[in-house]
Amino acid sequence: MSSSVSPLAPKSVPDMPVIAGVRLATAEAGIRYKNRTDVLLAVMDKGTAVAGVFTKSKCPSAPVEWCRAKLKGGKARALVVNSGNANAFTGKTGRSSTALTAKIAAKAVGCSESEIFLASTGVIGEPLDATKFDGVLGRLAEGSEPGDYLTAAKAIMTTDTFPKVATATVKLGKAKVTINGMAKGAGMIAPDMATMLSFIFTDAPIAPAALQALLKAGVEDTFNAVTIDGDTSTSDTLLAFATGAAAEHGAPKISRASDPRLKAFVKAFNQVLANLSEQVARDGEGARKLVEITVEGAKTKASARKIAMSIANSPLVKTAIAGEDANWGRVVMAVGKAGEPADRDKLSISFNGIRVAKSGARDPSYDEAQVSEAMKAPEIAIKVSLGLGKGRDRVLTCDLTKEYVAINGDYRS
């Protein structure tokens, strides 16, 4: 966890309202860090629905495997998250650690181990000593309270420079329902399902299958459209919990994601996902520039996404932005290598609204001084027009600086 906050961090933090049926607590378990919280326990009321999406890595962490197996039950009573150790690439020891953690948590909360969900973040390949949770989770369960999402978000940070939280309130039927979310992530970010670690809580009465469908759809243009360094984590986990408490105030029980009464809720839900995913991009390790890449005129949206990701993951593009250099040649390179339909002679490129290339060549009105001044901004918008169709997509990334190398050069030491 960095001692200096990213210059791209949000200027304010939202007030996070209480969600009925959710209680939080954090503690110092000494997993890896000293003198800082490193474990979060979220306790949910009976009947809470759960949904999740996870990394597509072929080397997933033990907690990811645990959650996938338990997700079939559709119900959750507790979430345990630790920072400092990813419990990934830890073999039988890792699986034993997840089983012991769940056993301790289930005893503390008073539920079945199948209703415990786990997530870990930090160093890969180091055994996780789950005995450190013994006693700690019991105290957390007794002391858990509705409320402090910001402290909870701090407990799951690793190289993050600020805690990431977001909230939205919306009408569902006659009732007001709340959606709260938190996330962590700053490096090893190229989600292929969701994000690094993120947890969404709502009091809306939504059945597990409907919640799963909403979550799967919601990540596509939010967390799945963010990349920091092109590396997908072994531990990526996004879990959503719906306590259903708002049913007591008139919210209708939702069993299908296609229910028309969900329209406003879905919009608010996706806004929370989008807010959190943008905060991840803003906190990219060593980042000094938030970069939005829009590709239009592609054959399809999927093609536009691949080209946008090719640009966003290019070290040459990212270092040029760090150097405040509008080097459109590097963007051309990234478009060309994406393997998607493109016509060099139809290609146009702009930086922060200033067109630098048109129809496959430098724009006739190009002004180096004007573009150089625009590249000093903390937020850079790159737009690529292919001129081939109606496909369009947008992704977020950040620049690549010397600080990224410094952070990752001594991450384990």
mmCIF file of C-alpha atoms in Angstrom:
data_model
loop_
_atom_site.group_PDB
_atom_site.id
_atom_site.type_symbol
_atom_site.label_atom_id
_atom_site.label_comp_id
_atom_site.label_asym_id
_atom_site.label_seq_id
_atom_site.Cartn_x
_atom_site.Cartn_y
_atom_site.Cartn_z
ATOM 1 C CA MET A 1 0.000 0.000 0.000
ATOM 2 C CA SER A 2 1.519 3.294 -1.096
ATOM 3 C CA SER A 3 2.062 6.172 1.307
ATOM 4 C CA SER A 4 1.288 8.727 -1.423
ATOM 5 C CA VAL A 5 -2.126 8.984 -3.041
ATOM 6 C CA SER A 6 -2.447 8.873 -6.826
ATOM 7 C CA PRO A 7 -2.880 12.348 -8.356
ATOM 8 C CA LEU A 8 -5.806 10.855 -10.280
ATOM 9 C CA ALA A 9 -7.721 9.864 -7.142
ATOM 10 C CA PRO A 10 -11.307 11.154 -6.831
ATOM 11 C CA LYS A 11 -11.474 14.528 -5.095
ATOM 12 C CA SER A 12 -14.207 13.374 -2.739
ATOM 13 C CA VAL A 13 -15.482 10.155 -1.189
ATOM 14 C CA PRO A 14 -19.228 9.460 -1.149
ATOM 15 C CA ASP A 15 -21.127 8.943 2.086
ATOM 16 C CA MET A 16 -21.844 5.235 2.157
ATOM 17 C CA PRO A 17 -25.304 4.531 3.572
ATOM 18 C CA VAL A 18 -26.139 1.545 5.727
ATOM 19 C CA ILE A 19 -27.584 -1.465 3.928
ATOM 20 C CA ALA A 20 -30.007 -3.523 5.986
ATOM 21 C CA GLY A 21 -28.754 -7.059 6.450
ATOM 22 C CA VAL A 22 -25.029 -6.282 6.047
ATOM 23 C CA ARG A 23 -22.552 -5.813 8.903
ATOM 24 C CA LEU A 24 -18.833 -5.153 8.520
ATOM 25 C CA ALA A 25 -15.707 -5.436 10.638
ATOM 26 C CA THR A 26 -11.951 -5.315 10.041
ATOM 27 C CA ALA A 27 -8.857 -6.340 11.994
ATOM 28 C CA GLU A 28 -5.115 -6.777 11.946
ATOM 29 C CA ALA A 29 -4.421 -10.492 11.530
ATOM 30 C CA GLY A 30 -0.733 -10.123 10.647
ATOM 31 C CA ILE A 31 -1.050 -11.965 7.352
ATOM 32 C CA ARG A 32 1.851 -10.014 5.830
ATOM 33 C CA TYR A 33 1.600 -6.379 6.803
ATOM 34 C CA LYS A 34 2.373 -4.880 10.196
ATOM 35 C CA ASN A 35 0.330 -2.209 11.937
ATOM 36 C CA ARG A 36 -2.501 -2.145 9.414
ATOM 37 C CA THR A 37 -5.822 -3.880 8.897
ATOM 38 C CA ASP A 38 -5.581 -6.857 6.582
ATOM 39 C CA VAL A 39 -8.767 -8.849 7.077
ATOM 40 C CA LEU A 40 -12.396 -7.951 6.381
ATOM 41 C CA LEU A 41 -15.461 -9.829 7.538
ATOM 42 C CA ALA A 42 -18.861 -9.014 6.064
ATOM 43 C CA VAL A 43 -21.801 -10.730 7.773
ATOM 44 C CA MET A 44 -25.108 -10.997 5.926
ATOM 45 C CA ASP A 45 -28.582 -11.913 7.166
ATOM 46 C CA LYS A 46 -30.110 -15.294 6.410
ATOM 47 C CA GLY A 47 -31.533 -15.592 2.915
ATOM 48 C CA THR A 48 -28.966 -13.287 1.270
ATOM 49 C CA ALA A 49 -28.555 -14.117 -2.436
ATOM 50 C CA VAL A 50 -25.066 -14.228 -3.943
ATOM 51 C CA ALA A 51 -23.685 -14.017 -7.478
ATOM 52 C CA GLY A 52 -20.131 -13.969 -8.727
ATOM 53 C CA VAL A 53 -17.766 -13.769 -11.673
ATOM 54 C CA PHE A 54 -14.154 -14.845 -11.500
ATOM 55 C CA THR A 55 -10.852 -14.863 -13.323
ATOM 56 C CA LYS A 56 -10.508 -17.003 -16.427
ATOM 57 C CA SER A 57 -6.897 -17.677 -15.505
ATOM 58 C CA LYS A 58 -5.941 -21.339 -15.823
ATOM 59 C CA CYS A 59 -3.985 -20.903 -12.585
ATOM 60 C CA PRO A 60 -6.748 -19.640 -10.252
ATOM 61 C CA SER A 61 -6.270 -19.087 -6.536
ATOM 62 C CA ALA A 62 -7.679 -21.458 -3.935
ATOM 63 C CA PRO A 63 -10.336 -18.905 -2.832
ATOM 64 C CA VAL A 64 -11.542 -18.550 -6.442
ATOM 65 C CA GLU A 65 -12.003 -22.313 -6.670
ATOM 66 C CA TRP A 66 -13.803 -22.307 -3.309
ATOM 67 C CA CYS A 67 -16.233 -19.569 -4.361
ATOM 68 C CA ARG A 68 -16.999 -21.183 -7.703
ATOM 69 C CA ALA A 69 -17.978 -24.376 -5.919
ATOM 70 C CA LYS A 70 -20.137 -22.633 -3.293
ATOM 71 C CA LEU A 71 -21.830 -20.261 -5.732
ATOM 72 C CA LYS A 72 -24.140 -23.070 -6.859
ATOM 73 C CA GLY A 73 -25.993 -22.828 -3.544
ATOM 74 C CA GLY A 74 -26.954 -19.213 -4.287
ATOM 75 C CA LYS A 75 -26.943 -18.146 -0.611
ATOM 76 C CA ALA A 76 -24.357 -16.359 1.531
ATOM 77 C CA ARG A 77 -23.955 -15.510 5.188
ATOM 78 C CA ALA A 78 -20.400 -14.191 5.294
ATOM 79 C CA LEU A 79 -17.500 -12.909 3.220
ATOM 80 C CA VAL A 80 -13.895 -13.130 4.429
ATOM 81 C CA VAL A 81 -11.257 -11.128 2.574
ATOM 82 C CA ASN A 82 -7.571 -10.876 3.406
ATOM 83 C CA SER A 83 -4.818 -8.770 1.879
ATOM 84 C CA GLY A 84 -1.087 -9.488 1.744
ATOM 85 C CA ASN A 85 -1.337 -13.095 0.546
ATOM 86 C CA ALA A 86 -3.217 -14.277 -2.544
ATOM 87 C CA ASN A 87 -3.297 -17.957 -1.518
ATOM 88 C CA ALA A 88 -2.576 -18.736 -5.170
ATOM 89 C CA PHE A 89 -0.185 -21.387 -6.488
ATOM 90 C CA THR A 90 -0.191 -22.933 -3.027
ATOM 91 C CA GLY A 91 -1.371 -26.482 -3.886
ATOM 92 C CA LYS A 92 -2.978 -28.672 -1.244
ATOM 93 C CA THR A 93 -1.849 -26.249 1.456
ATOM 94 C CA GLY A 94 -3.902 -23.506 -0.184
ATOM 95 C CA ARG A 95 -7.004 -25.650 -0.379
ATOM 96 C CA SER A 96 -6.579 -26.643 3.264
ATOM 97 C CA SER A 97 -6.259 -22.954 4.178
ATOM 98 C CA THR A 98 -9.533 -22.054 2.483
ATOM 99 C CA ALA A 99 -11.316 -24.957 4.172
ATOM 100 C CA LEU A 100 -9.965 -23.945 7.593
ATOM 101 C CA THR A 101 -10.850 -20.269 7.036
ATOM 102 C CA ALA A 102 -14.399 -21.215 6.070
ATOM 103 C CA LYS A 103 -14.702 -23.491 9.092
ATOM 104 C CA ILE A 104 -13.567 -20.738 11.457
ATOM 105 C CA ALA A 105 -15.867 -18.184 9.797
ATOM 106 C CA ALA A 106 -18.876 -20.511 9.822
ATOM 107 C CA LYS A 107 -18.433 -21.129 13.535
ATOM 108 C CA ALA A 108 -18.075 -17.389 14.195
ATOM 109 C CA VAL A 109 -21.199 -16.472 12.231
ATOM 110 C CA GLY A 110 -23.270 -19.547 13.024
ATOM 111 C CA CYS A 111 -23.917 -20.898 9.559
ATOM 112 C CA SER A 112 -22.930 -23.601 7.108
ATOM 113 C CA GLU A 113 -19.452 -23.529 5.555
ATOM 114 C CA SER A 114 -21.195 -23.588 2.164
ATOM 115 C CA GLU A 115 -22.501 -20.075 2.913
ATOM 116 C CA ILE A 116 -19.000 -18.635 3.442
ATOM 117 C CA PHE A 117 -17.298 -16.827 0.567
ATOM 118 C CA LEU A 118 -13.586 -16.086 0.471
ATOM 119 C CA ALA A 119 -11.192 -13.800 -1.384
ATOM 120 C CA SER A 120 -7.474 -13.208 -0.985
ATOM 121 C CA THR A 121 -5.112 -10.695 -2.570
ATOM 122 C CA GLY A 122 -1.375 -10.170 -2.382
ATOM 123 C CA VAL A 123 1.735 -12.225 -3.051
ATOM 124 C CA ILE A 124 1.378 -15.375 -5.177
ATOM 125 C CA GLY A 125 3.080 -18.615 -4.138
ATOM 126 C CA GLU A 126 3.316 -18.042 -0.401
ATOM 127 C CA PRO A 127 1.335 -20.364 1.929
ATOM 128 C CA LEU A 128 -1.460 -18.639 3.827
ATOM 129 C CA ASP A 129 -1.491 -19.408 7.536
ATOM 130 C CA ALA A 130 -5.228 -19.649 8.167
ATOM 131 C CA THR A 131 -4.705 -20.268 11.884
ATOM 132 C CA LYS A 132 -4.214 -16.501 12.142
ATOM 133 C CA PHE A 133 -7.956 -16.153 11.575
ATOM 134 C CA ASP A 134 -8.751 -18.273 14.625
ATOM 135 C CA GLY A 135 -10.168 -15.992 17.285
ATOM 136 C CA VAL A 136 -9.960 -12.966 15.002
ATOM 137 C CA LEU A 137 -13.071 -13.852 12.996
ATOM 138 C CA GLY A 138 -14.997 -14.595 16.184
ATOM 139 C CA ARG A 139 -14.239 -11.131 17.545
ATOM 140 C CA LEU A 140 -15.104 -9.575 14.187
ATOM 141 C CA ALA A 141 -18.455 -11.365 14.024
ATOM 142 C CA GLU A 142 -19.359 -10.152 17.510
ATOM 143 C CA GLY A 143 -18.255 -6.593 16.751
ATOM 144 C CA SER A 144 -19.576 -6.299 13.194
ATOM 145 C CA GLU A 145 -21.784 -3.283 12.564
ATOM 146 C CA PRO A 146 -23.730 -1.799 9.657
ATOM 147 C CA GLY A 147 -21.707 0.923 8.139
ATOM 148 C CA ASP A 148 -18.073 1.659 7.573
ATOM 149 C CA TYR A 149 -17.447 0.681 3.948
ATOM 150 C CA LEU A 150 -14.456 3.001 3.629
ATOM 151 C CA THR A 151 -12.569 1.228 6.433
ATOM 152 C CA ALA A 152 -13.561 -2.092 4.889
ATOM 153 C CA ALA A 153 -12.149 -0.994 1.521
ATOM 154 C CA LYS A 154 -8.879 0.025 3.181
ATOM 155 C CA ALA A 155 -8.463 -3.431 4.699
ATOM 156 C CA ILE A 156 -8.323 -5.113 1.274
ATOM 157 C CA MET A 157 -5.749 -2.762 -0.305
ATOM 158 C CA THR A 158 -2.297 -3.914 -1.452
ATOM 159 C CA THR A 159 -0.478 -1.495 -3.783
ATOM 160 C CA ASP A 160 -3.613 0.655 -3.992
ATOM 161 C CA THR A 161 -3.062 4.275 -2.992
ATOM 162 C CA PHE A 162 -6.677 4.964 -2.007
ATOM 163 C CA PRO A 163 -9.757 2.948 -1.001
ATOM 164 C CA LYS A 164 -12.369 2.566 -3.718
ATOM 165 C CA VAL A 165 -16.054 2.839 -2.848
ATOM 166 C CA ALA A 166 -19.206 3.787 -4.728
ATOM 167 C CA THR A 167 -22.918 3.950 -3.968
ATOM 168 C CA ALA A 168 -26.278 4.515 -5.633
ATOM 169 C CA THR A 169 -29.865 4.733 -4.436
ATOM 170 C CA VAL A 170 -32.839 3.964 -6.648
ATOM 171 C CA LYS A 171 -36.542 3.114 -6.474
ATOM 172 C CA LEU A 172 -37.596 -0.516 -6.882
ATOM 173 C CA GLY A 173 -41.360 -0.734 -6.799
ATOM 174 C CA LYS A 174 -42.486 1.462 -3.896
ATOM 175 C CA ALA A 175 -39.252 1.124 -1.956
ATOM 176 C CA LYS A 176 -35.918 2.877 -2.007
ATOM 177 C CA VAL A 177 -33.057 0.413 -2.412
ATOM 178 C CA THR A 178 -29.335 1.006 -2.004
ATOM 179 C CA ILE A 179 -26.341 -0.402 -3.856
ATOM 180 C CA ASN A 180 -22.913 -0.111 -2.214
ATOM 181 C CA GLY A 181 -19.657 -1.321 -3.685
ATOM 182 C CA MET A 182 -15.968 -1.493 -2.917
ATOM 183 C CA ALA A 183 -12.984 -2.600 -4.959
ATOM 184 C CA LYS A 184 -9.247 -3.013 -4.814
ATOM 185 C CA GLY A 185 -6.809 -3.112 -7.681
ATOM 186 C CA ALA A 186 -3.859 -1.165 -9.044
ATOM 187 C CA GLY A 187 -1.620 -3.676 -10.822
ATOM 188 C CA MET A 188 -1.901 -7.058 -12.560
ATOM 189 C CA ILE A 189 -5.053 -5.638 -14.108
ATOM 190 C CA ALA A 190 -6.520 -6.952 -17.337
ATOM 191 C CA PRO A 191 -9.808 -8.448 -16.212
ATOM 192 C CA ASP A 192 -11.259 -11.266 -18.241
ATOM 193 C CA MET A 193 -14.470 -11.567 -16.246
ATOM 194 C CA ALA A 194 -14.686 -8.816 -13.653
ATOM 195 C CA THR A 195 -11.963 -7.171 -11.613
ATOM 196 C CA MET A 196 -9.237 -7.741 -9.088
ATOM 197 C CA LEU A 197 -11.406 -7.876 -5.983
ATOM 198 C CA SER A 198 -14.773 -6.148 -5.816
ATOM 199 C CA PHE A 199 -17.830 -6.619 -3.642
ATOM 200 C CA ILE A 200 -21.323 -5.243 -4.217
ATOM 201 C CA PHE A 201 -24.067 -5.157 -1.584
ATOM 202 C CA THR A 202 -27.741 -4.285 -1.981
ATOM 203 C CA ASP A 203 -30.931 -4.635 0.034
ATOM 204 C CA ALA A 204 -32.955 -5.338 -3.113
ATOM 205 C CA PRO A 205 -34.848 -8.673 -3.082
ATOM 206 C CA ILE A 206 -33.282 -10.291 -6.152
ATOM 207 C CA ALA A 207 -33.045 -14.054 -6.649
ATOM 208 C CA PRO A 208 -29.572 -15.586 -7.176
ATOM 209 C CA ALA A 209 -30.120 -16.465 -10.842
ATOM 210 C CA ALA A 210 -31.342 -12.953 -11.686
ATOM 211 C CA LEU A 211 -28.482 -11.366 -9.747
ATOM 212 C CA GLN A 212 -25.995 -13.585 -11.579
ATOM 213 C CA ALA A 213 -27.364 -12.508 -14.949
ATOM 214 C CA LEU A 214 -27.203 -8.812 -13.987
ATOM 215 C CA LEU A 215 -23.640 -9.147 -12.761
ATOM 216 C CA LYS A 216 -22.397 -11.044 -15.788
ATOM 217 C CA ALA A 217 -23.878 -8.463 -18.136
ATOM 218 C CA GLY A 218 -22.761 -5.505 -16.031
ATOM 219 C CA VAL A 219 -19.053 -6.296 -16.040
ATOM 220 C CA GLU A 220 -18.676 -6.339 -19.823
ATOM 221 C CA ASP A 221 -18.526 -2.581 -20.366
ATOM 222 C CA THR A 222 -17.133 -1.735 -16.924
ATOM 223 C CA PHE A 223 -14.538 -3.968 -15.297
ATOM 224 C CA ASN A 224 -13.899 -5.953 -18.461
ATOM 225 C CA ALA A 225 -13.175 -2.671 -20.256
ATOM 226 C CA VAL A 226 -10.282 -1.685 -17.963
ATOM 227 C CA THR A 227 -6.619 -2.614 -18.246
ATOM 228 C CA ILE A 228 -3.555 -1.384 -16.391
ATOM 229 C CA ASP A 229 -0.802 -3.664 -17.647
ATOM 230 C CA GLY A 230 -2.391 -6.440 -19.689
ATOM 231 C CA ASP A 231 -1.940 -9.066 -16.961
ATOM 232 C CA THR A 232 -4.976 -10.985 -15.715
ATOM 233 C CA SER A 233 -4.764 -11.918 -12.032
ATOM 234 C CA THR A 234 -5.059 -15.424 -10.600
ATOM 235 C CA SER A 235 -7.421 -14.007 -7.968
ATOM 236 C CA ASP A 236 -9.932 -11.803 -9.814
ATOM 237 C CA THR A 237 -13.208 -12.008 -7.913
ATOM 238 C CA LEU A 238 -16.391 -9.947 -8.107
ATOM 239 C CA LEU A 239 -19.179 -10.966 -5.757
ATOM 240 C CA ALA A 240 -22.619 -9.388 -5.391
ATOM 241 C CA PHE A 241 -24.863 -9.900 -2.369
ATOM 242 C CA ALA A 242 -28.584 -9.072 -2.174
ATOM 243 C CA THR A 243 -30.056 -9.240 1.333
ATOM 244 C CA GLY A 244 -33.653 -8.682 0.230
ATOM 245 C CA ALA A 245 -34.367 -6.491 3.261
ATOM 246 C CA ALA A 246 -36.103 -3.860 1.118
ATOM 247 C CA ALA A 247 -38.976 -6.286 0.567
ATOM 248 C CA GLU A 248 -40.268 -5.231 3.966
ATOM 249 C CA HIS A 249 -40.672 -1.712 2.615
ATOM 250 C CA GLY A 250 -42.497 -2.625 -0.564
ATOM 251 C CA ALA A 251 -39.778 -3.668 -2.977
ATOM 252 C CA PRO A 252 -41.043 -6.483 -5.224
ATOM 253 C CA LYS A 253 -39.247 -9.807 -5.210
ATOM 254 C CA ILE A 254 -37.403 -10.208 -8.488
ATOM 255 C CA SER A 255 -36.853 -13.652 -9.982
ATOM 256 C CA ARG A 256 -35.870 -12.745 -13.551
ATOM 257 C CA ALA A 257 -33.193 -10.356 -14.804
ATOM 258 C CA SER A 258 -35.560 -9.374 -17.628
ATOM 259 C CA ASP A 259 -38.207 -8.103 -15.189
ATOM 260 C CA PRO A 260 -39.154 -4.603 -16.477
ATOM 261 C CA ARG A 261 -39.341 -3.328 -12.897
ATOM 262 C CA LEU A 262 -35.552 -3.671 -12.742
ATOM 263 C CA LYS A 263 -34.819 -1.035 -15.382
ATOM 264 C CA ALA A 264 -33.803 1.762 -12.999
ATOM 265 C CA PHE A 265 -32.029 -0.678 -10.680
ATOM 266 C CA VAL A 266 -29.921 -2.100 -13.515
ATOM 267 C CA LYS A 267 -28.848 1.383 -14.555
ATOM 268 C CA ALA A 268 -27.809 2.243 -10.986
ATOM 269 C CA PHE A 269 -26.111 -1.135 -10.517
ATOM 270 C CA ASN A 270 -24.046 -0.644 -13.666
ATOM 271 C CA GLN A 271 -23.174 2.910 -12.599
ATOM 272 C CA VAL A 272 -21.653 1.539 -9.393
ATOM 273 C CA LEU A 273 -19.627 -0.993 -11.404
ATOM 274 C CA ALA A 274 -18.491 1.731 -13.808
ATOM 275 C CA ASN A 275 -17.511 4.065 -10.970
ATOM 276 C CA LEU A 276 -15.421 1.399 -9.255
ATOM 277 C CA SER A 277 -13.744 0.254 -12.461
ATOM 278 C CA GLU A 278 -12.761 3.823 -13.323
ATOM 279 C CA GLN A 279 -11.252 4.224 -9.855
ATOM 280 C CA VAL A 280 -9.128 1.151 -10.539
ATOM 281 C CA ALA A 281 -7.837 2.768 -13.733
ATOM 282 C CA ARG A 282 -7.156 5.994 -11.836
ATOM 283 C CA ASP A 283 -5.065 4.059 -9.318
ATOM 284 C CA GLY A 284 -2.931 2.153 -11.812
ATOM 285 C CA GLU A 285 0.493 1.584 -10.301
ATOM 286 C CA GLY A 286 2.570 4.701 -10.870
ATOM 287 C CA ALA A 287 -0.133 6.280 -13.037
ATOM 288 C CA ARG A 288 -0.145 10.000 -13.774
ATOM 289 C CA LYS A 289 -2.642 9.970 -16.661
ATOM 290 C CA LEU A 290 -6.103 8.454 -16.982
ATOM 291 C CA VAL A 291 -6.525 7.338 -20.579
ATOM 292 C CA GLU A 292 -9.830 6.756 -22.366
ATOM 293 C CA ILE A 293 -9.576 4.974 -25.706
ATOM 294 C CA THR A 294 -12.544 5.031 -28.063
ATOM 295 C CA VAL A 295 -12.589 3.052 -31.289
ATOM 296 C CA GLU A 296 -15.392 3.762 -33.756
ATOM 297 C CA GLY A 297 -16.176 2.752 -37.302
ATOM 298 C CA ALA A 298 -15.148 -0.864 -36.706
ATOM 299 C CA LYS A 299 -16.851 -3.853 -38.308
ATOM 300 C CA THR A 300 -18.364 -4.892 -34.959
ATOM 301 C CA LYS A 301 -18.318 -3.880 -31.294
ATOM 302 C CA ALA A 302 -16.190 -6.948 -30.530
ATOM 303 C CA SER A 303 -13.666 -5.876 -33.148
ATOM 304 C CA ALA A 304 -13.601 -2.349 -31.703
ATOM 305 C CA ARG A 305 -12.961 -3.810 -28.235
ATOM 306 C CA LYS A 306 -9.990 -5.866 -29.424
ATOM 307 C CA ILE A 307 -8.446 -2.877 -31.177
ATOM 308 C CA ALA A 308 -9.039 -0.606 -28.180
ATOM 309 C CA MET A 309 -7.410 -3.168 -25.869
ATOM 310 C CA SER A 310 -4.475 -3.515 -28.258
ATOM 311 C CA ILE A 311 -3.888 0.223 -27.950
ATOM 312 C CA ALA A 312 -4.506 0.282 -24.188
ATOM 313 C CA ASN A 313 -2.081 -2.574 -23.503
ATOM 314 C CA SER A 314 0.725 -1.292 -25.695
ATOM 315 C CA PRO A 315 3.779 -0.300 -23.597
ATOM 316 C CA LEU A 316 4.842 2.023 -26.420
ATOM 317 C CA VAL A 317 1.524 3.866 -26.426
ATOM 318 C CA LYS A 318 1.457 4.048 -22.632
ATOM 319 C CA THR A 319 5.026 5.336 -22.302
ATOM 320 C CA ALA A 320 4.403 7.943 -24.992
ATOM 321 C CA ILE A 321 1.447 9.217 -22.975
ATOM 322 C CA ALA A 322 3.626 9.257 -19.844
ATOM 323 C CA GLY A 323 6.069 11.414 -21.793
ATOM 324 C CA GLU A 324 3.200 13.648 -22.984
ATOM 325 C CA ASP A 325 3.998 12.775 -26.576
ATOM 326 C CA ALA A 326 1.084 12.492 -29.033
ATOM 327 C CA ASN A 327 2.876 9.764 -30.960
ATOM 328 C CA TRP A 328 0.101 8.591 -33.260
ATOM 329 C CA GLY A 329 2.531 6.228 -34.976
ATOM 330 C CA ARG A 330 2.372 4.011 -31.908
ATOM 331 C CA VAL A 331 -1.413 4.042 -32.060
ATOM 332 C CA VAL A 332 -1.239 3.032 -35.734
ATOM 333 C CA MET A 333 1.069 0.184 -34.734
ATOM 334 C CA ALA A 334 -1.354 -1.036 -32.069
ATOM 335 C CA VAL A 335 -4.303 -0.910 -34.476
ATOM 336 C CA GLY A 336 -2.369 -2.850 -37.087
ATOM 337 C CA LYS A 337 -1.247 -5.635 -34.745
ATOM 338 C CA ALA A 338 -4.708 -6.241 -33.262
ATOM 339 C CA GLY A 339 -5.592 -8.744 -35.979
ATOM 340 C CA GLU A 340 -8.928 -7.074 -36.686
ATOM 341 C CA PRO A 341 -10.215 -5.519 -39.936
ATOM 342 C CA ALA A 342 -8.552 -2.142 -40.552
ATOM 343 C CA ASP A 343 -7.721 -0.019 -43.592
ATOM 344 C CA ARG A 344 -4.630 2.135 -43.178
ATOM 345 C CA ASP A 345 -5.866 4.720 -45.666
ATOM 346 C CA LYS A 346 -9.162 5.255 -43.831
ATOM 347 C CA LEU A 347 -7.643 5.609 -40.377
ATOM 348 C CA SER A 348 -8.084 8.840 -38.401
ATOM 349 C CA ILE A 349 -6.741 9.525 -34.880
ATOM 350 C CA SER A 350 -7.273 12.294 -32.357
ATOM 351 C CA PHE A 351 -5.857 13.176 -28.939
ATOM 352 C CA ASN A 352 -8.093 15.149 -26.563
ATOM 353 C CA GLY A 353 -10.315 16.228 -29.420
ATOM 354 C CA ILE A 354 -7.450 17.364 -31.660
ATOM 355 C CA ARG A 355 -7.215 15.352 -34.869
ATOM 356 C CA VAL A 356 -3.605 14.440 -35.572
ATOM 357 C CA ALA A 357 -4.080 11.924 -38.385
ATOM 358 C CA LYS A 358 -6.664 11.729 -41.149
ATOM 359 C CA SER A 359 -7.220 9.193 -43.936
ATOM 360 C CA GLY A 360 -4.006 7.333 -43.280
ATOM 361 C CA ALA A 361 -1.665 10.326 -42.991
ATOM 362 C CA ARG A 362 -0.829 13.260 -40.746
ATOM 363 C CA ASP A 363 -3.666 15.752 -40.548
ATOM 364 C CA PRO A 364 -2.967 18.770 -42.802
ATOM 365 C CA SER A 365 -3.817 21.160 -39.948
ATOM 366 C CA TYR A 366 -1.558 19.408 -37.408
ATOM 367 C CA ASP A 367 -0.038 21.836 -34.897
ATOM 368 C CA GLU A 368 2.698 20.332 -32.693
ATOM 369 C CA ALA A 369 2.463 23.079 -30.053
ATOM 370 C CA GLN A 370 -1.300 22.720 -29.708
ATOM 371 C CA VAL A 371 -1.139 18.938 -29.317
ATOM 372 C CA SER A 372 1.811 19.079 -26.905
ATOM 373 C CA GLU A 373 -0.146 21.415 -24.652
ATOM 374 C CA ALA A 374 -3.164 19.098 -24.746
ATOM 375 C CA MET A 375 -1.015 16.120 -23.714
ATOM 376 C CA LYS A 376 -0.156 17.826 -20.402
ATOM 377 C CA ALA A 377 -3.698 17.217 -19.137
ATOM 378 C CA PRO A 378 -4.172 14.540 -16.452
ATOM 379 C CA GLU A 379 -6.888 12.887 -18.554
ATOM 380 C CA ILE A 380 -6.171 11.872 -22.147
ATOM 381 C CA ALA A 381 -8.833 10.816 -24.653
ATOM 382 C CA ILE A 382 -7.636 8.918 -27.720
ATOM 383 C CA LYS A 383 -10.173 8.385 -30.494
ATOM 384 C CA VAL A 384 -9.556 6.106 -33.444
ATOM 385 C CA SER A 385 -11.919 6.133 -36.432
ATOM 386 C CA LEU A 386 -11.620 3.113 -38.725
ATOM 387 C CA GLY A 387 -14.250 4.047 -41.320
ATOM 388 C CA LEU A 388 -15.358 0.452 -41.883
ATOM 389 C CA GLY A 389 -18.667 0.057 -40.086
ATOM 390 C CA LYS A 390 -20.760 0.947 -37.046
ATOM 391 C CA GLY A 391 -18.854 -0.968 -34.374
ATOM 392 C CA ARG A 392 -17.826 1.165 -31.396
ATOM 393 C CA ASP A 393 -16.292 0.534 -27.984
ATOM 394 C CA ARG A 394 -14.478 2.290 -25.165
ATOM 395 C CA VAL A 395 -11.858 1.121 -22.670
ATOM 396 C CA LEU A 396 -9.936 2.758 -19.841
ATOM 397 C CA THR A 397 -6.252 2.504 -19.002
ATOM 398 C CA CYS A 398 -3.437 4.668 -17.665
ATOM 399 C CA ASP A 399 0.082 5.649 -18.629
ATOM 400 C CA LEU A 400 3.174 3.554 -17.902
ATOM 401 C CA THR A 401 5.763 5.308 -15.745
ATOM 402 C CA LYS A 402 9.048 4.563 -13.988
ATOM 403 C CA GLU A 403 7.094 4.185 -10.756
ATOM 404 C CA TYR A 404 5.328 1.114 -12.174
ATOM 405 C CA VAL A 405 8.713 -0.580 -12.604
ATOM 406 C CA ALA A 406 9.814 0.473 -9.121
ATOM 407 C CA ILE A 407 6.627 -0.850 -7.486
ATOM 408 C CA ASN A 408 6.779 -4.206 -9.226
ATOM 409 C CA GLY A 409 10.551 -4.573 -9.073
ATOM 410 C CA ASP A 410 10.454 -5.042 -5.292
ATOM 411 C CA TYR A 411 6.856 -6.195 -4.720
ATOM 412 C CA ARG A 412 7.871 -9.362 -2.853
ATOM 413 C CA SER A 413 10.864 -7.942 -0.990
#
